[in-house]
Amino acid sequence: MDARTPRLAPGLYPIDTGTAELQRDGDSADGWLLKINGVQSSHIVLSDPRRLDFEYMRWIVALVEERFPPEGTGRLRALHQGGGGCSMPRYLAARYPDARQVVVELDGQLAEYVRAWFDLPKAPLMRLRVGEARAVTESLTPQTRDLVIRDVFSGSRTPHPLTTVEFIHASARLLDGGGLFVANVGSAPDQVTAREEAASIAEVFPYLAIVADPAMLKGRRFGNIIVAASDSPLEGSAGLRRRLLGGGVPAHYWDDAQVRSWIGAAPPRHDPPGAS
């Protein structure tokens, strides 16, 4: 640990984009809640990286493990657009010991804290790269990833440059055949933004799926909608659907036809004219 990096302890810490706050989790001796600018960002249990307390993360790993069964998958190659406390990368490292992961985090100071606090796997198993998610995505070699997860927020929304058709194309080009793109979409009850973001993804990928709880799908509250996409069918097996229904917050799985019907006439998002 760098001598200037605070030890893991409850408190408010300055970062490049504001403040990070650490709170103890009363349910486990070594559990921590990380807040960024007052918003819950990550939950980490140091002794158990397979524990995910955020329900949307459980939905994501259900989709990932459906596509890439841990017992039959070799080296999983993953890009995480958005780092936070690295809950998801820690989970995947535990489930796929040979995984090679790159985690992109905009905030350099936060990245330093997370490296020191949360016992991350070392390179080359996991590389924590400081930078803007779009710029890093566009710099990477095509067809070098099996999995790309977009989980980037500024407040309650994903920055617009990470929601456009052009950005989705940049993400898709990184995937090898049968690869999986997963986006965590923050949705208001009117679902306007969520439909537009899904429309951008639908413009690029031939196969889509959505996971969310029934209240979200009916537009009754603000929360998370998980959009998955691939160049090969997303089957949504009976086992996956049972797993999603059996969580603390039961979730439904929508297949490609249901997703495209829900998108309807929502327009895909594009970069502003003249944007590079």
PDB file of C-alpha atoms in Angstrom:
ATOM      1  CA  MET A   1       0.000   0.000   0.000  1.00  0.00           C
ATOM      2  CA  ASP A   2       1.267   3.499  -0.863  1.00  0.00           C
ATOM      3  CA  ALA A   3       2.112   5.408   2.292  1.00  0.00           C
ATOM      4  CA  ARG A   4      -0.265   8.180   1.188  1.00  0.00           C
ATOM      5  CA  THR A   5      -3.228   5.829   0.711  1.00  0.00           C
ATOM      6  CA  PRO A   6      -5.551   5.643   3.738  1.00  0.00           C
ATOM      7  CA  ARG A   7      -6.034   2.232   5.274  1.00  0.00           C
ATOM      8  CA  LEU A   8      -9.395   0.557   4.910  1.00  0.00           C
ATOM      9  CA  ALA A   9     -11.617   2.298   7.447  1.00  0.00           C
ATOM     10  CA  PRO A  10     -15.033   3.945   7.546  1.00  0.00           C
ATOM     11  CA  GLY A  11     -14.930   7.538   6.400  1.00  0.00           C
ATOM     12  CA  LEU A  12     -15.219  10.078   3.622  1.00  0.00           C
ATOM     13  CA  TYR A  13     -12.313  10.233   1.173  1.00  0.00           C
ATOM     14  CA  PRO A  14     -11.566  12.827  -1.531  1.00  0.00           C
ATOM     15  CA  ILE A  15     -11.375  11.482  -5.093  1.00  0.00           C
ATOM     16  CA  ASP A  16     -10.895  13.185  -8.453  1.00  0.00           C
ATOM     17  CA  THR A  17     -14.631  13.365  -9.182  1.00  0.00           C
ATOM     18  CA  GLY A  18     -15.869  14.242  -5.690  1.00  0.00           C
ATOM     19  CA  THR A  19     -15.942  11.978  -2.648  1.00  0.00           C
ATOM     20  CA  ALA A  20     -15.903   8.278  -1.846  1.00  0.00           C
ATOM     21  CA  GLU A  21     -17.444   7.061   1.381  1.00  0.00           C
ATOM     22  CA  LEU A  22     -16.777   3.726   3.052  1.00  0.00           C
ATOM     23  CA  GLN A  23     -19.360   2.251   5.401  1.00  0.00           C
ATOM     24  CA  ARG A  24     -19.184  -1.032   7.265  1.00  0.00           C
ATOM     25  CA  ASP A  25     -21.704  -3.701   6.368  1.00  0.00           C
ATOM     26  CA  GLY A  26     -23.363  -4.786   9.592  1.00  0.00           C
ATOM     27  CA  ASP A  27     -24.173  -8.230   8.173  1.00  0.00           C
ATOM     28  CA  SER A  28     -20.570  -9.392   7.755  1.00  0.00           C
ATOM     29  CA  ALA A  29     -17.356  -8.741   9.644  1.00  0.00           C
ATOM     30  CA  ASP A  30     -15.398  -7.765   6.525  1.00  0.00           C
ATOM     31  CA  GLY A  31     -18.164  -6.325   4.372  1.00  0.00           C
ATOM     32  CA  TRP A  32     -18.050  -2.781   3.022  1.00  0.00           C
ATOM     33  CA  LEU A  33     -20.395  -0.426   1.183  1.00  0.00           C
ATOM     34  CA  LEU A  34     -18.743   2.087  -1.137  1.00  0.00           C
ATOM     35  CA  LYS A  35     -20.626   5.256  -2.020  1.00  0.00           C
ATOM     36  CA  ILE A  36     -19.518   7.685  -4.726  1.00  0.00           C
ATOM     37  CA  ASN A  37     -20.794  11.228  -4.244  1.00  0.00           C
ATOM     38  CA  GLY A  38     -23.472   9.904  -1.946  1.00  0.00           C
ATOM     39  CA  VAL A  39     -24.736   7.191  -4.326  1.00  0.00           C
ATOM     40  CA  GLN A  40     -24.301   3.494  -3.559  1.00  0.00           C
ATOM     41  CA  SER A  41     -21.673   2.171  -5.961  1.00  0.00           C
ATOM     42  CA  SER A  42     -20.342  -1.169  -4.725  1.00  0.00           C
ATOM     43  CA  HIS A  43     -20.666  -3.744  -1.976  1.00  0.00           C
ATOM     44  CA  ILE A  44     -17.606  -5.851  -1.170  1.00  0.00           C
ATOM     45  CA  VAL A  45     -17.040  -8.730   1.228  1.00  0.00           C
ATOM     46  CA  LEU A  46     -13.299  -9.227   1.399  1.00  0.00           C
ATOM     47  CA  SER A  47     -13.439 -12.892   2.398  1.00  0.00           C
ATOM     48  CA  ASP A  48     -16.154 -13.831  -0.122  1.00  0.00           C
ATOM     49  CA  PRO A  49     -15.829 -12.283  -3.593  1.00  0.00           C
ATOM     50  CA  ARG A  50     -18.724 -14.481  -4.773  1.00  0.00           C
ATOM     51  CA  ARG A  51     -21.168 -12.599  -2.582  1.00  0.00           C
ATOM     52  CA  LEU A  52     -23.024  -9.951  -4.588  1.00  0.00           C
ATOM     53  CA  ASP A  53     -25.531  -7.934  -2.578  1.00  0.00           C
ATOM     54  CA  PHE A  54     -26.722  -5.752  -5.471  1.00  0.00           C
ATOM     55  CA  GLU A  55     -29.476  -7.663  -7.209  1.00  0.00           C
ATOM     56  CA  TYR A  56     -28.709  -6.294 -10.673  1.00  0.00           C
ATOM     57  CA  MET A  57     -25.207  -7.751 -10.408  1.00  0.00           C
ATOM     58  CA  ARG A  58     -26.694 -11.156  -9.648  1.00  0.00           C
ATOM     59  CA  TRP A  59     -28.778 -10.837 -12.808  1.00  0.00           C
ATOM     60  CA  ILE A  60     -25.674  -9.997 -14.830  1.00  0.00           C
ATOM     61  CA  VAL A  61     -23.696 -12.976 -13.557  1.00  0.00           C
ATOM     62  CA  ALA A  62     -26.676 -15.243 -14.242  1.00  0.00           C
ATOM     63  CA  LEU A  63     -26.553 -14.128 -17.885  1.00  0.00           C
ATOM     64  CA  VAL A  64     -22.763 -14.496 -18.035  1.00  0.00           C
ATOM     65  CA  GLU A  65     -22.764 -17.979 -16.516  1.00  0.00           C
ATOM     66  CA  GLU A  66     -25.553 -19.052 -18.860  1.00  0.00           C
ATOM     67  CA  ARG A  67     -23.427 -18.068 -21.866  1.00  0.00           C
ATOM     68  CA  PHE A  68     -20.077 -19.156 -20.381  1.00  0.00           C
ATOM     69  CA  PRO A  69     -20.576 -22.011 -17.865  1.00  0.00           C
ATOM     70  CA  PRO A  70     -17.693 -21.713 -15.364  1.00  0.00           C
ATOM     71  CA  GLU A  71     -17.037 -25.445 -15.312  1.00  0.00           C
ATOM     72  CA  GLY A  72     -16.632 -25.616 -19.095  1.00  0.00           C
ATOM     73  CA  THR A  73     -15.099 -22.267 -19.954  1.00  0.00           C
ATOM     74  CA  GLY A  74     -11.392 -21.728 -20.383  1.00  0.00           C
ATOM     75  CA  ARG A  75      -9.934 -18.265 -20.166  1.00  0.00           C
ATOM     76  CA  LEU A  76     -12.774 -15.726 -20.045  1.00  0.00           C
ATOM     77  CA  ARG A  77     -11.675 -12.400 -21.531  1.00  0.00           C
ATOM     78  CA  ALA A  78     -13.661  -9.525 -20.049  1.00  0.00           C
ATOM     79  CA  LEU A  79     -13.757  -5.752 -20.314  1.00  0.00           C
ATOM     80  CA  HIS A  80     -15.538  -3.794 -17.602  1.00  0.00           C
ATOM     81  CA  GLN A  81     -16.572  -0.303 -18.687  1.00  0.00           C
ATOM     82  CA  GLY A  82     -16.807   1.184 -15.202  1.00  0.00           C
ATOM     83  CA  GLY A  83     -14.969  -0.018 -12.122  1.00  0.00           C
ATOM     84  CA  GLY A  84     -16.212   1.375  -8.819  1.00  0.00           C
ATOM     85  CA  GLY A  85     -15.192  -1.041  -6.083  1.00  0.00           C
ATOM     86  CA  CYS A  86     -14.659  -3.881  -8.589  1.00  0.00           C
ATOM     87  CA  SER A  87     -17.344  -6.158  -7.121  1.00  0.00           C
ATOM     88  CA  MET A  88     -18.080  -7.756 -10.485  1.00  0.00           C
ATOM     89  CA  PRO A  89     -14.426  -8.303 -11.508  1.00  0.00           C
ATOM     90  CA  ARG A  90     -13.705  -9.886  -8.106  1.00  0.00           C
ATOM     91  CA  TYR A  91     -16.670 -12.222  -8.566  1.00  0.00           C
ATOM     92  CA  LEU A  92     -15.614 -13.269 -12.063  1.00  0.00           C
ATOM     93  CA  ALA A  93     -12.034 -13.833 -10.897  1.00  0.00           C
ATOM     94  CA  ALA A  94     -13.376 -16.240  -8.267  1.00  0.00           C
ATOM     95  CA  ARG A  95     -15.665 -18.070 -10.692  1.00  0.00           C
ATOM     96  CA  TYR A  96     -13.247 -18.105 -13.644  1.00  0.00           C
ATOM     97  CA  PRO A  97      -9.746 -18.422 -12.133  1.00  0.00           C
ATOM     98  CA  ASP A  98      -8.043 -18.129 -15.521  1.00  0.00           C
ATOM     99  CA  ALA A  99     -10.002 -15.047 -16.579  1.00  0.00           C
ATOM    100  CA  ARG A 100      -8.185 -12.066 -18.017  1.00  0.00           C
ATOM    101  CA  GLN A 101      -9.979  -8.849 -17.119  1.00  0.00           C
ATOM    102  CA  VAL A 102      -9.489  -5.166 -17.865  1.00  0.00           C
ATOM    103  CA  VAL A 103     -11.397  -2.734 -15.669  1.00  0.00           C
ATOM    104  CA  VAL A 104     -11.734   0.867 -16.856  1.00  0.00           C
ATOM    105  CA  GLU A 105     -12.172   3.493 -14.143  1.00  0.00           C
ATOM    106  CA  LEU A 106     -12.373   7.228 -14.884  1.00  0.00           C
ATOM    107  CA  ASP A 107     -11.327   8.371 -11.424  1.00  0.00           C
ATOM    108  CA  GLY A 108      -7.624   7.824 -10.852  1.00  0.00           C
ATOM    109  CA  GLN A 109      -7.717   8.481  -7.121  1.00  0.00           C
ATOM    110  CA  LEU A 110     -10.618   6.070  -6.652  1.00  0.00           C
ATOM    111  CA  ALA A 111      -8.679   3.445  -8.592  1.00  0.00           C
ATOM    112  CA  GLU A 112      -5.737   3.855  -6.213  1.00  0.00           C
ATOM    113  CA  TYR A 113      -7.986   3.417  -3.190  1.00  0.00           C
ATOM    114  CA  VAL A 114      -9.698   0.352  -4.645  1.00  0.00           C
ATOM    115  CA  ARG A 115      -6.369  -1.292  -5.494  1.00  0.00           C
ATOM    116  CA  ALA A 116      -5.214  -0.809  -1.914  1.00  0.00           C
ATOM    117  CA  TRP A 117      -8.444  -1.635  -0.119  1.00  0.00           C
ATOM    118  CA  PHE A 118     -10.104  -4.564  -1.852  1.00  0.00           C
ATOM    119  CA  ASP A 119      -7.491  -7.240  -2.554  1.00  0.00           C
ATOM    120  CA  LEU A 120      -7.801  -7.263  -6.338  1.00  0.00           C
ATOM    121  CA  PRO A 121      -6.160  -9.990  -8.434  1.00  0.00           C
ATOM    122  CA  LYS A 122      -2.842  -8.890  -9.863  1.00  0.00           C
ATOM    123  CA  ALA A 123      -1.983  -8.377 -13.536  1.00  0.00           C
ATOM    124  CA  PRO A 124      -2.313 -10.102 -15.917  1.00  0.00           C
ATOM    125  CA  LEU A 125      -5.407 -11.617 -14.295  1.00  0.00           C
ATOM    126  CA  MET A 126      -6.879  -8.158 -13.729  1.00  0.00           C
ATOM    127  CA  ARG A 127      -5.688  -4.812 -14.995  1.00  0.00           C
ATOM    128  CA  LEU A 128      -7.231  -1.634 -13.588  1.00  0.00           C
ATOM    129  CA  ARG A 129      -6.884   1.025 -16.251  1.00  0.00           C
ATOM    130  CA  VAL A 130      -7.552   4.673 -15.528  1.00  0.00           C
ATOM    131  CA  GLY A 131      -9.287   6.434 -18.379  1.00  0.00           C
ATOM    132  CA  GLU A 132     -12.554   7.405 -20.014  1.00  0.00           C
ATOM    133  CA  ALA A 133     -14.508   4.288 -20.961  1.00  0.00           C
ATOM    134  CA  ARG A 134     -15.162   5.250 -24.562  1.00  0.00           C
ATOM    135  CA  ALA A 135     -11.595   6.282 -25.301  1.00  0.00           C
ATOM    136  CA  VAL A 136     -10.226   3.064 -23.815  1.00  0.00           C
ATOM    137  CA  THR A 137     -12.812   0.933 -25.635  1.00  0.00           C
ATOM    138  CA  GLU A 138     -11.926   2.528 -28.962  1.00  0.00           C
ATOM    139  CA  SER A 139      -8.212   1.909 -28.349  1.00  0.00           C
ATOM    140  CA  LEU A 140      -8.465  -1.865 -27.840  1.00  0.00           C
ATOM    141  CA  THR A 141      -7.823  -4.595 -30.422  1.00  0.00           C
ATOM    142  CA  PRO A 142     -10.893  -6.039 -32.170  1.00  0.00           C
ATOM    143  CA  GLN A 143     -12.153  -9.537 -31.340  1.00  0.00           C
ATOM    144  CA  THR A 144     -10.135  -9.832 -28.126  1.00  0.00           C
ATOM    145  CA  ARG A 145     -13.005 -10.102 -25.616  1.00  0.00           C
ATOM    146  CA  ASP A 146     -15.687 -12.643 -24.777  1.00  0.00           C
ATOM    147  CA  LEU A 147     -17.555 -10.274 -22.471  1.00  0.00           C
ATOM    148  CA  VAL A 148     -18.053  -6.514 -22.274  1.00  0.00           C
ATOM    149  CA  ILE A 149     -20.008  -5.092 -19.324  1.00  0.00           C
ATOM    150  CA  ARG A 150     -21.079  -1.450 -19.360  1.00  0.00           C
ATOM    151  CA  ASP A 151     -21.824  -0.235 -15.844  1.00  0.00           C
ATOM    152  CA  VAL A 152     -21.008   3.476 -15.894  1.00  0.00           C
ATOM    153  CA  PHE A 153     -23.040   6.165 -14.191  1.00  0.00           C
ATOM    154  CA  SER A 154     -22.818   9.860 -13.501  1.00  0.00           C
ATOM    155  CA  GLY A 155     -25.440  10.235 -10.826  1.00  0.00           C
ATOM    156  CA  SER A 156     -28.394   8.131 -11.944  1.00  0.00           C
ATOM    157  CA  ARG A 157     -27.632   8.181 -15.674  1.00  0.00           C
ATOM    158  CA  THR A 158     -25.049   6.726 -18.026  1.00  0.00           C
ATOM    159  CA  PRO A 159     -23.178   9.521 -19.835  1.00  0.00           C
ATOM    160  CA  HIS A 160     -24.643  10.076 -23.304  1.00  0.00           C
ATOM    161  CA  PRO A 161     -21.429   9.221 -25.225  1.00  0.00           C
ATOM    162  CA  LEU A 162     -21.648   5.698 -23.758  1.00  0.00           C
ATOM    163  CA  THR A 163     -25.220   5.160 -24.953  1.00  0.00           C
ATOM    164  CA  THR A 164     -24.949   5.859 -28.682  1.00  0.00           C
ATOM    165  CA  VAL A 165     -24.941   3.518 -31.669  1.00  0.00           C
ATOM    166  CA  GLU A 166     -21.371   4.554 -32.372  1.00  0.00           C
ATOM    167  CA  PHE A 167     -20.214   3.548 -28.903  1.00  0.00           C
ATOM    168  CA  ILE A 168     -22.103   0.259 -29.098  1.00  0.00           C
ATOM    169  CA  HIS A 169     -20.339  -0.448 -32.410  1.00  0.00           C
ATOM    170  CA  ALA A 170     -16.987   0.228 -30.720  1.00  0.00           C
ATOM    171  CA  SER A 171     -17.908  -2.232 -27.967  1.00  0.00           C
ATOM    172  CA  ALA A 172     -19.232  -4.867 -30.382  1.00  0.00           C
ATOM    173  CA  ARG A 173     -16.039  -4.866 -32.433  1.00  0.00           C
ATOM    174  CA  LEU A 174     -14.118  -6.061 -29.370  1.00  0.00           C
ATOM    175  CA  LEU A 175     -16.200  -9.231 -29.055  1.00  0.00           C
ATOM    176  CA  ASP A 176     -15.185 -12.538 -30.526  1.00  0.00           C
ATOM    177  CA  GLY A 177     -17.868 -14.753 -32.075  1.00  0.00           C
ATOM    178  CA  GLY A 178     -20.582 -15.587 -29.565  1.00  0.00           C
ATOM    179  CA  GLY A 179     -19.422 -12.820 -27.248  1.00  0.00           C
ATOM    180  CA  LEU A 180     -21.771 -11.076 -24.837  1.00  0.00           C
ATOM    181  CA  PHE A 181     -22.390  -7.364 -24.320  1.00  0.00           C
ATOM    182  CA  VAL A 182     -24.253  -6.435 -21.125  1.00  0.00           C
ATOM    183  CA  ALA A 183     -25.438  -2.943 -20.200  1.00  0.00           C
ATOM    184  CA  ASN A 184     -26.783  -1.784 -16.861  1.00  0.00           C
ATOM    185  CA  VAL A 185     -29.413   0.789 -17.789  1.00  0.00           C
ATOM    186  CA  GLY A 186     -30.877   3.183 -15.236  1.00  0.00           C
ATOM    187  CA  SER A 187     -34.542   3.673 -15.990  1.00  0.00           C
ATOM    188  CA  ALA A 188     -37.191   6.103 -14.816  1.00  0.00           C
ATOM    189  CA  PRO A 189     -40.816   4.913 -14.731  1.00  0.00           C
ATOM    190  CA  ASP A 190     -41.539   6.450 -18.161  1.00  0.00           C
ATOM    191  CA  GLN A 191     -38.786   4.197 -19.640  1.00  0.00           C
ATOM    192  CA  VAL A 192     -38.030   6.728 -22.384  1.00  0.00           C
ATOM    193  CA  THR A 193     -34.276   6.702 -21.788  1.00  0.00           C
ATOM    194  CA  ALA A 194     -34.162   2.938 -21.340  1.00  0.00           C
ATOM    195  CA  ARG A 195     -35.973   2.333 -24.638  1.00  0.00           C
ATOM    196  CA  GLU A 196     -33.630   4.703 -26.467  1.00  0.00           C
ATOM    197  CA  GLU A 197     -30.567   3.000 -25.016  1.00  0.00           C
ATOM    198  CA  ALA A 198     -31.962  -0.413 -25.922  1.00  0.00           C
ATOM    199  CA  ALA A 199     -32.729   0.881 -29.427  1.00  0.00           C
ATOM    200  CA  SER A 200     -29.064   1.859 -29.811  1.00  0.00           C
ATOM    201  CA  ILE A 201     -28.013  -1.654 -28.818  1.00  0.00           C
ATOM    202  CA  ALA A 202     -30.618  -3.180 -31.152  1.00  0.00           C
ATOM    203  CA  GLU A 203     -29.173  -1.192 -34.040  1.00  0.00           C
ATOM    204  CA  VAL A 204     -25.870  -3.075 -33.647  1.00  0.00           C
ATOM    205  CA  PHE A 205     -26.669  -6.559 -32.336  1.00  0.00           C
ATOM    206  CA  PRO A 206     -29.022  -9.117 -33.936  1.00  0.00           C
ATOM    207  CA  TYR A 207     -30.000 -10.758 -30.642  1.00  0.00           C
ATOM    208  CA  LEU A 208     -31.171  -9.064 -27.459  1.00  0.00           C
ATOM    209  CA  ALA A 209     -32.514  -9.982 -24.036  1.00  0.00           C
ATOM    210  CA  ILE A 210     -33.626  -8.027 -20.982  1.00  0.00           C
ATOM    211  CA  VAL A 211     -33.630  -8.911 -17.296  1.00  0.00           C
ATOM    212  CA  ALA A 212     -35.507  -6.794 -14.765  1.00  0.00           C
ATOM    213  CA  ASP A 213     -38.023  -7.174 -11.992  1.00  0.00           C
ATOM    214  CA  PRO A 214     -41.738  -6.974 -12.880  1.00  0.00           C
ATOM    215  CA  ALA A 215     -42.235  -3.524 -11.337  1.00  0.00           C
ATOM    216  CA  MET A 216     -39.460  -2.135 -13.554  1.00  0.00           C
ATOM    217  CA  LEU A 217     -40.816  -3.784 -16.671  1.00  0.00           C
ATOM    218  CA  LYS A 218     -44.257  -2.314 -15.948  1.00  0.00           C
ATOM    219  CA  GLY A 219     -42.816   1.184 -15.474  1.00  0.00           C
ATOM    220  CA  ARG A 220     -43.756   1.510 -11.813  1.00  0.00           C
ATOM    221  CA  ARG A 221     -40.461   2.737 -10.352  1.00  0.00           C
ATOM    222  CA  PHE A 222     -36.933   3.911 -11.001  1.00  0.00           C
ATOM    223  CA  GLY A 223     -34.274   1.201 -11.085  1.00  0.00           C
ATOM    224  CA  ASN A 224     -32.081  -1.075 -13.184  1.00  0.00           C
ATOM    225  CA  ILE A 225     -32.837  -2.811 -16.455  1.00  0.00           C
ATOM    226  CA  ILE A 226     -30.150  -5.179 -17.722  1.00  0.00           C
ATOM    227  CA  VAL A 227     -29.853  -5.369 -21.503  1.00  0.00           C
ATOM    228  CA  ALA A 228     -27.823  -8.234 -22.977  1.00  0.00           C
ATOM    229  CA  ALA A 229     -26.827  -8.533 -26.620  1.00  0.00           C
ATOM    230  CA  SER A 230     -24.867 -10.883 -28.867  1.00  0.00           C
ATOM    231  CA  ASP A 231     -24.248 -11.941 -32.459  1.00  0.00           C
ATOM    232  CA  SER A 232     -25.634 -15.365 -31.560  1.00  0.00           C
ATOM    233  CA  PRO A 233     -29.017 -16.273 -30.017  1.00  0.00           C
ATOM    234  CA  LEU A 234     -29.611 -15.686 -26.323  1.00  0.00           C
ATOM    235  CA  GLU A 235     -31.675 -18.722 -25.493  1.00  0.00           C
ATOM    236  CA  GLY A 236     -32.867 -17.897 -21.993  1.00  0.00           C
ATOM    237  CA  SER A 237     -32.985 -21.480 -20.737  1.00  0.00           C
ATOM    238  CA  ALA A 238     -35.490 -22.735 -18.182  1.00  0.00           C
ATOM    239  CA  GLY A 239     -32.634 -22.990 -15.684  1.00  0.00           C
ATOM    240  CA  LEU A 240     -31.711 -19.337 -16.183  1.00  0.00           C
ATOM    241  CA  ARG A 241     -35.320 -18.234 -15.777  1.00  0.00           C
ATOM    242  CA  ARG A 242     -35.655 -20.227 -12.552  1.00  0.00           C
ATOM    243  CA  ARG A 243     -32.445 -18.715 -11.213  1.00  0.00           C
ATOM    244  CA  LEU A 244     -33.685 -15.193 -11.949  1.00  0.00           C
ATOM    245  CA  LEU A 245     -37.049 -15.845 -10.319  1.00  0.00           C
ATOM    246  CA  GLY A 246     -35.397 -17.341  -7.249  1.00  0.00           C
ATOM    247  CA  GLY A 247     -33.433 -14.268  -6.188  1.00  0.00           C
ATOM    248  CA  GLY A 248     -34.214 -11.851  -3.390  1.00  0.00           C
ATOM    249  CA  VAL A 249     -35.872  -9.647  -6.006  1.00  0.00           C
ATOM    250  CA  PRO A 250     -37.432 -12.030  -8.562  1.00  0.00           C
ATOM    251  CA  ALA A 251     -36.669 -10.970 -12.126  1.00  0.00           C
ATOM    252  CA  HIS A 252     -38.181 -11.767 -15.501  1.00  0.00           C
ATOM    253  CA  TYR A 253     -36.304 -12.629 -18.690  1.00  0.00           C
ATOM    254  CA  TRP A 254     -37.479 -11.100 -21.974  1.00  0.00           C
ATOM    255  CA  ASP A 255     -36.316 -12.647 -25.245  1.00  0.00           C
ATOM    256  CA  ASP A 256     -35.422 -10.835 -28.444  1.00  0.00           C
ATOM    257  CA  ALA A 257     -38.984 -10.528 -29.754  1.00  0.00           C
ATOM    258  CA  GLN A 258     -40.248  -9.145 -26.443  1.00  0.00           C
ATOM    259  CA  VAL A 259     -37.392  -6.638 -26.220  1.00  0.00           C
ATOM    260  CA  ARG A 260     -37.900  -5.332 -29.748  1.00  0.00           C
ATOM    261  CA  SER A 261     -41.644  -5.040 -29.177  1.00  0.00           C
ATOM    262  CA  TRP A 262     -40.953  -3.050 -25.997  1.00  0.00           C
ATOM    263  CA  ILE A 263     -38.496  -0.762 -27.818  1.00  0.00           C
ATOM    264  CA  GLY A 264     -41.190   0.019 -30.367  1.00  0.00           C
ATOM    265  CA  ALA A 265     -40.538   3.262 -32.230  1.00  0.00           C
ATOM    266  CA  ALA A 266     -37.984   4.595 -29.734  1.00  0.00           C
ATOM    267  CA  PRO A 267     -35.142   6.229 -31.695  1.00  0.00           C
ATOM    268  CA  PRO A 268     -31.577   4.977 -31.245  1.00  0.00           C
ATOM    269  CA  ARG A 269     -29.137   7.527 -29.895  1.00  0.00           C
ATOM    270  CA  HIS A 270     -26.300   8.852 -32.043  1.00  0.00           C
ATOM    271  CA  ASP A 271     -23.231  10.980 -31.505  1.00  0.00           C
ATOM    272  CA  PRO A 272     -23.770  14.678 -32.224  1.00  0.00           C
ATOM    273  CA  PRO A 273     -22.932  15.664 -35.825  1.00  0.00           C
ATOM    274  CA  GLY A 274     -19.224  16.227 -36.233  1.00  0.00           C
ATOM    275  CA  ALA A 275     -18.278  14.306 -33.086  1.00  0.00           C
ATOM    276  CA  SER A 276     -15.121  12.263 -33.520  1.00  0.00           C
TER     277      SER A 276
END
